[in-house]
Every structure is written in C-alpha cells, then in structure tokens.
Short mmCIF file of C-alpha atoms in Angstrom, two decimals:
data_model
loop_
_atom_site.label_atom_id
_atom_site.label_comp_id
_atom_site.label_asym_id
_atom_site.label_seq_id
_atom_site.Cartn_x
_atom_site.Cartn_y
_atom_site.Cartn_z
CA UNK X 367 26.40 39.67 39.62
CA UNK X 368 24.64 42.31 38.94
CA UNK X 369 27.46 44.57 37.18
CA UNK X 370 27.46 42.50 34.92
CA UNK X 371 24.00 42.87 33.98
CA UNK X 372 24.47 46.38 34.26
CA UNK X 373 28.06 47.01 31.87
CA UNK X 374 26.12 45.24 29.16
CA UNK X 375 22.87 47.85 30.08
CA UNK X 376 25.03 51.04 29.77
CA UNK X 377 27.04 49.97 26.64
CA UNK X 378 23.26 49.22 24.74
CA UNK X 379 22.39 52.51 25.88
CA UNK X 380 25.66 54.57 24.88
CA UNK X 381 24.61 52.46 21.87
CA UNK X 382 21.59 53.98 21.25
CA UNK X 383 22.00 57.60 21.79
CA UNK X 384 20.05 56.73 25.51
CA UNK X 385 22.92 58.99 27.42
CA UNK X 386 20.76 60.57 29.77
CA UNK X 387 19.03 57.02 30.78
CA UNK X 388 22.99 55.39 30.36
CA UNK X 389 24.38 58.21 33.13
CA UNK X 390 21.55 57.38 35.80
CA UNK X 391 22.26 53.36 34.73
CA UNK X 392 26.03 54.38 34.78
CA UNK X 393 24.93 56.75 38.77
CA UNK X 394 24.05 53.03 39.62
CA UNK X 395 26.33 50.83 38.61
CA UNK X 396 29.26 53.82 40.68
CA UNK X 397 26.85 53.43 44.00
CA UNK X 398 26.64 49.23 44.25
CA UNK X 399 30.72 49.57 44.06
CA UNK X 400 31.22 51.85 46.40
CA UNK X 401 28.44 50.16 48.69
CA UNK X 402 30.89 46.77 48.02
CA UNK X 403 33.06 45.99 51.62
CA UNK X 404 35.86 46.35 50.42
CA UNK X 405 36.30 47.48 46.36
CA UNK X 406 38.66 47.81 44.48
CA UNK X 407 39.79 51.05 43.67
CA UNK X 408 39.94 50.65 39.87
CA UNK X 409 36.66 49.31 40.26
CA UNK X 410 35.43 53.04 41.31
CA UNK X 411 37.89 54.74 39.86
CA UNK X 412 36.10 53.26 36.96
CA UNK X 413 33.28 53.97 37.58
CA UNK X 414 33.59 57.88 38.08
CA UNK X 415 35.20 57.49 34.67
CA UNK X 416 32.66 55.62 32.96
CA UNK X 417 29.50 58.35 35.25
CA UNK X 418 31.75 61.81 34.15
CA UNK X 419 31.88 60.55 30.07
CA UNK X 420 27.94 59.82 30.38
CA UNK X 421 27.63 63.27 32.14
CA UNK X 422 29.57 65.01 29.24
CA UNK X 423 27.76 62.64 26.67
CA UNK X 424 24.46 64.62 27.79
CA UNK X 425 25.99 67.96 27.57
CA UNK X 426 26.67 67.48 23.84
CA UNK X 427 24.52 68.82 20.88
CA UNK X 428 22.26 66.08 19.37
CA UNK X 429 25.17 65.97 16.45
CA UNK X 430 27.85 64.55 18.35
CA UNK X 431 25.82 62.46 20.64
CA UNK X 432 25.05 60.52 17.20
CA UNK X 433 28.58 60.75 16.60
CA UNK X 434 29.88 59.71 19.95
CA UNK X 435 26.93 56.49 19.58
CA UNK X 436 28.32 55.23 16.03
CA UNK X 437 31.72 54.82 18.09
CA UNK X 438 30.23 52.98 20.71
CA UNK X 439 28.07 51.14 17.89
CA UNK X 440 31.45 50.67 15.54
CA UNK X 441 32.98 47.66 18.31
CA UNK X 442 30.93 45.73 17.59
CA UNK X 443 32.23 45.40 13.90
CA UNK X 444 36.08 45.84 14.79
CA UNK X 445 35.64 42.70 16.60
CA UNK X 446 33.95 41.39 14.33
CA UNK X 447 36.58 42.16 11.33
CA UNK X 448 39.03 40.82 12.24
CA UNK X 449 38.18 37.70 14.26
CA UNK X 450 37.85 37.08 10.66
CA UNK X 451 40.93 37.39 10.45
CA UNK X 452 39.97 41.45 7.99
CA UNK X 453 42.32 43.64 9.93
CA UNK X 454 42.35 46.18 6.64
CA UNK X 455 38.81 47.20 7.50
CA UNK X 456 39.17 46.59 11.34
CA UNK X 457 41.52 48.84 11.61
CA UNK X 458 39.78 50.80 9.48
CA UNK X 459 36.64 51.46 11.60
CA UNK X 460 39.65 51.58 14.18
CA UNK X 461 40.65 54.80 12.46
CA UNK X 462 36.44 56.49 12.90
CA UNK X 463 35.56 55.62 16.19
CA UNK X 464 39.12 56.96 17.59
CA UNK X 465 38.44 60.26 15.93
CA UNK X 466 34.33 59.96 16.73
CA UNK X 467 35.79 59.46 20.66
CA UNK X 468 38.61 62.10 19.64
CA UNK X 469 36.49 65.12 18.76
CA UNK X 470 33.44 64.39 20.71
CA UNK X 471 35.09 63.76 24.01
CA UNK X 472 38.29 64.68 23.81
CA UNK X 473 41.70 63.71 22.09
CA UNK X 474 42.62 62.07 25.71
CA UNK X 475 39.69 61.01 26.29
CA UNK X 476 39.81 57.00 27.86
CA UNK X 477 38.13 55.99 25.48
CA UNK X 478 40.86 56.64 22.31
CA UNK X 479 43.41 55.54 24.20
CA UNK X 480 40.92 51.80 23.74
CA UNK X 481 40.97 52.10 20.73
CA UNK X 482 44.58 52.90 19.98
CA UNK X 483 45.64 49.99 22.08
CA UNK X 484 43.01 47.77 19.78
CA UNK X 485 44.60 49.76 16.57
CA UNK X 486 47.83 48.87 17.75
CA UNK X 487 46.76 45.61 18.31
CA UNK X 488 45.17 44.73 14.76
CA UNK X 489 48.18 46.52 13.21
CA UNK X 490 50.59 44.50 14.90
CA UNK X 491 48.38 41.77 13.32
CA UNK X 492 49.60 43.17 9.91
CA UNK X 493 52.57 43.60 10.17
CA UNK X 494 52.61 47.36 10.96
CA UNK X 495 55.29 47.33 13.97
CA UNK X 496 55.87 50.38 13.81
CA UNK X 497 52.31 52.51 13.49
CA UNK X 498 51.35 49.38 16.30
CA UNK X 499 54.09 50.18 18.56
CA UNK X 500 52.51 54.28 17.87
CA UNK X 501 49.14 52.98 19.36
CA UNK X 502 50.14 51.30 22.36
CA UNK X 503 52.34 54.40 22.91
CA UNK X 504 49.75 57.14 22.74
CA UNK X 505 47.23 54.45 24.59
CA UNK X 506 49.57 53.75 27.16
CA UNK X 507 50.07 57.01 27.77
CA UNK X 508 46.22 58.62 27.93
CA UNK X 509 45.89 56.14 29.87
CA UNK X 510 48.82 56.34 32.67
CA UNK X 511 47.50 59.67 33.11
CA UNK X 512 43.61 58.68 33.24
CA UNK X 513 44.16 56.28 35.60
CA UNK X 514 47.51 56.46 37.54
CA UNK X 515 50.20 53.66 37.70
CA UNK X 516 47.82 51.57 39.76
CA UNK X 517 45.57 50.31 36.97
CA UNK X 518 44.81 47.15 35.48
CA UNK X 519 44.36 49.06 32.12
CA UNK X 520 47.39 50.84 32.55
CA UNK X 521 49.06 46.80 33.17
CA UNK X 522 47.72 45.61 30.07
CA UNK X 523 48.55 48.69 27.90
CA UNK X 524 52.37 48.18 29.30
CA UNK X 525 52.11 43.98 28.37
CA UNK X 526 50.98 44.70 25.05
CA UNK X 527 54.23 47.50 24.59
CA UNK X 528 56.12 44.46 26.18
CA UNK X 529 54.56 41.72 23.22
CA UNK X 530 55.50 44.30 20.50
CA UNK X 531 58.22 44.86 21.93
CA UNK X 532 59.39 42.02 21.64
CA UNK X 533 58.43 40.72 18.94
CA UNK X 534 60.35 43.32 17.19
CA UNK X 535 63.13 41.83 18.29
CA UNK X 536 63.45 44.76 21.06
CA UNK X 537 64.02 42.54 24.41
CA UNK X 538 65.78 45.37 26.38
CA UNK X 539 63.92 48.01 26.21
CA UNK X 540 60.04 45.16 26.25
CA UNK X 541 61.50 44.18 29.31
#
C-alpha cells in the first residue's frame, strides 16, 4: 500500500533531518487517510499529529533540527541492541532519545511517550520493575492526553502496564 511506502519515506527523511520534505510527504499521507471512504479515526489523528510535529520541526533552529534527526536515528540502534540482549545499552540509547525528543519537541510529546514505553519494556527485561512501571505510567499519561482513551496506542500502553503489573504479582491492578 502507498501508506506503507510513505511511512517509510517519512521515517527516512526524519532521520536524515530533511523535515521540509518529510512534512510535504506527511501532508500527502494525511490527504490519503482523509480520502478513504471509511478512514479509521485514529489513523487520521496520528497523521494530523505527524504533520503538526513536522511543522514544529521545520521551525526549529538548525542545531535543534540536528538533535531531532539524531533522536529519530537512535530508533534503529536501541532496537538492534535489545534484539541482541544488550538491554543496558538499549536503555541508555532510549534515555538519550527521550532527552532529545523532550528538548526539541516537548516533554509531553507522543514521541517521548514512545521512548518511555520502549524504555519500560527494556527495563522490565532487566528486572528493574519499579523504573519500568514508572516509564509505562508516564507513557500512558502522555498518550491519554495526546490521543484520548479510544486510541490503539493508548490500548498498547494499558496492555504493557498490565503485563508489567502481572509480572510483579499485582494481579488486582493489572486487571
């Protein structure tokens, strides 16, 4: 589907720091979702949020644009490390990615929530349940504020938090 091609292109443009081209592509992506006969409301909301993020990125000073591009580049790095069981290194990269997103976009931006969610998963793998729980709760709070309760990303955060609570034996709250 064209949407997948556009998503991949946007990811590549963000990582390279070409936010103007990413914004043009994201606007086209949003137009495609709006033109669907029965678009999933959350897909339109996500595309609108992406356009808004990229509009903000285009207005950043060059140094901040470089930081934001670096934050997007780090996504592949932490994933590779985590796949190879190198969780402490993955956690360090996720913390750096979170710092970059928070400083260039906003501490309560959905990109920060994504970092927190992923960091919570990595910390769970390391057995740091308290820190993992805090990350999952913070990610959930940000996502609820950004998207509302009826969004798949919020559901994923709820599920991650429930899995973590179940892993620690807190079955009542996990339910």
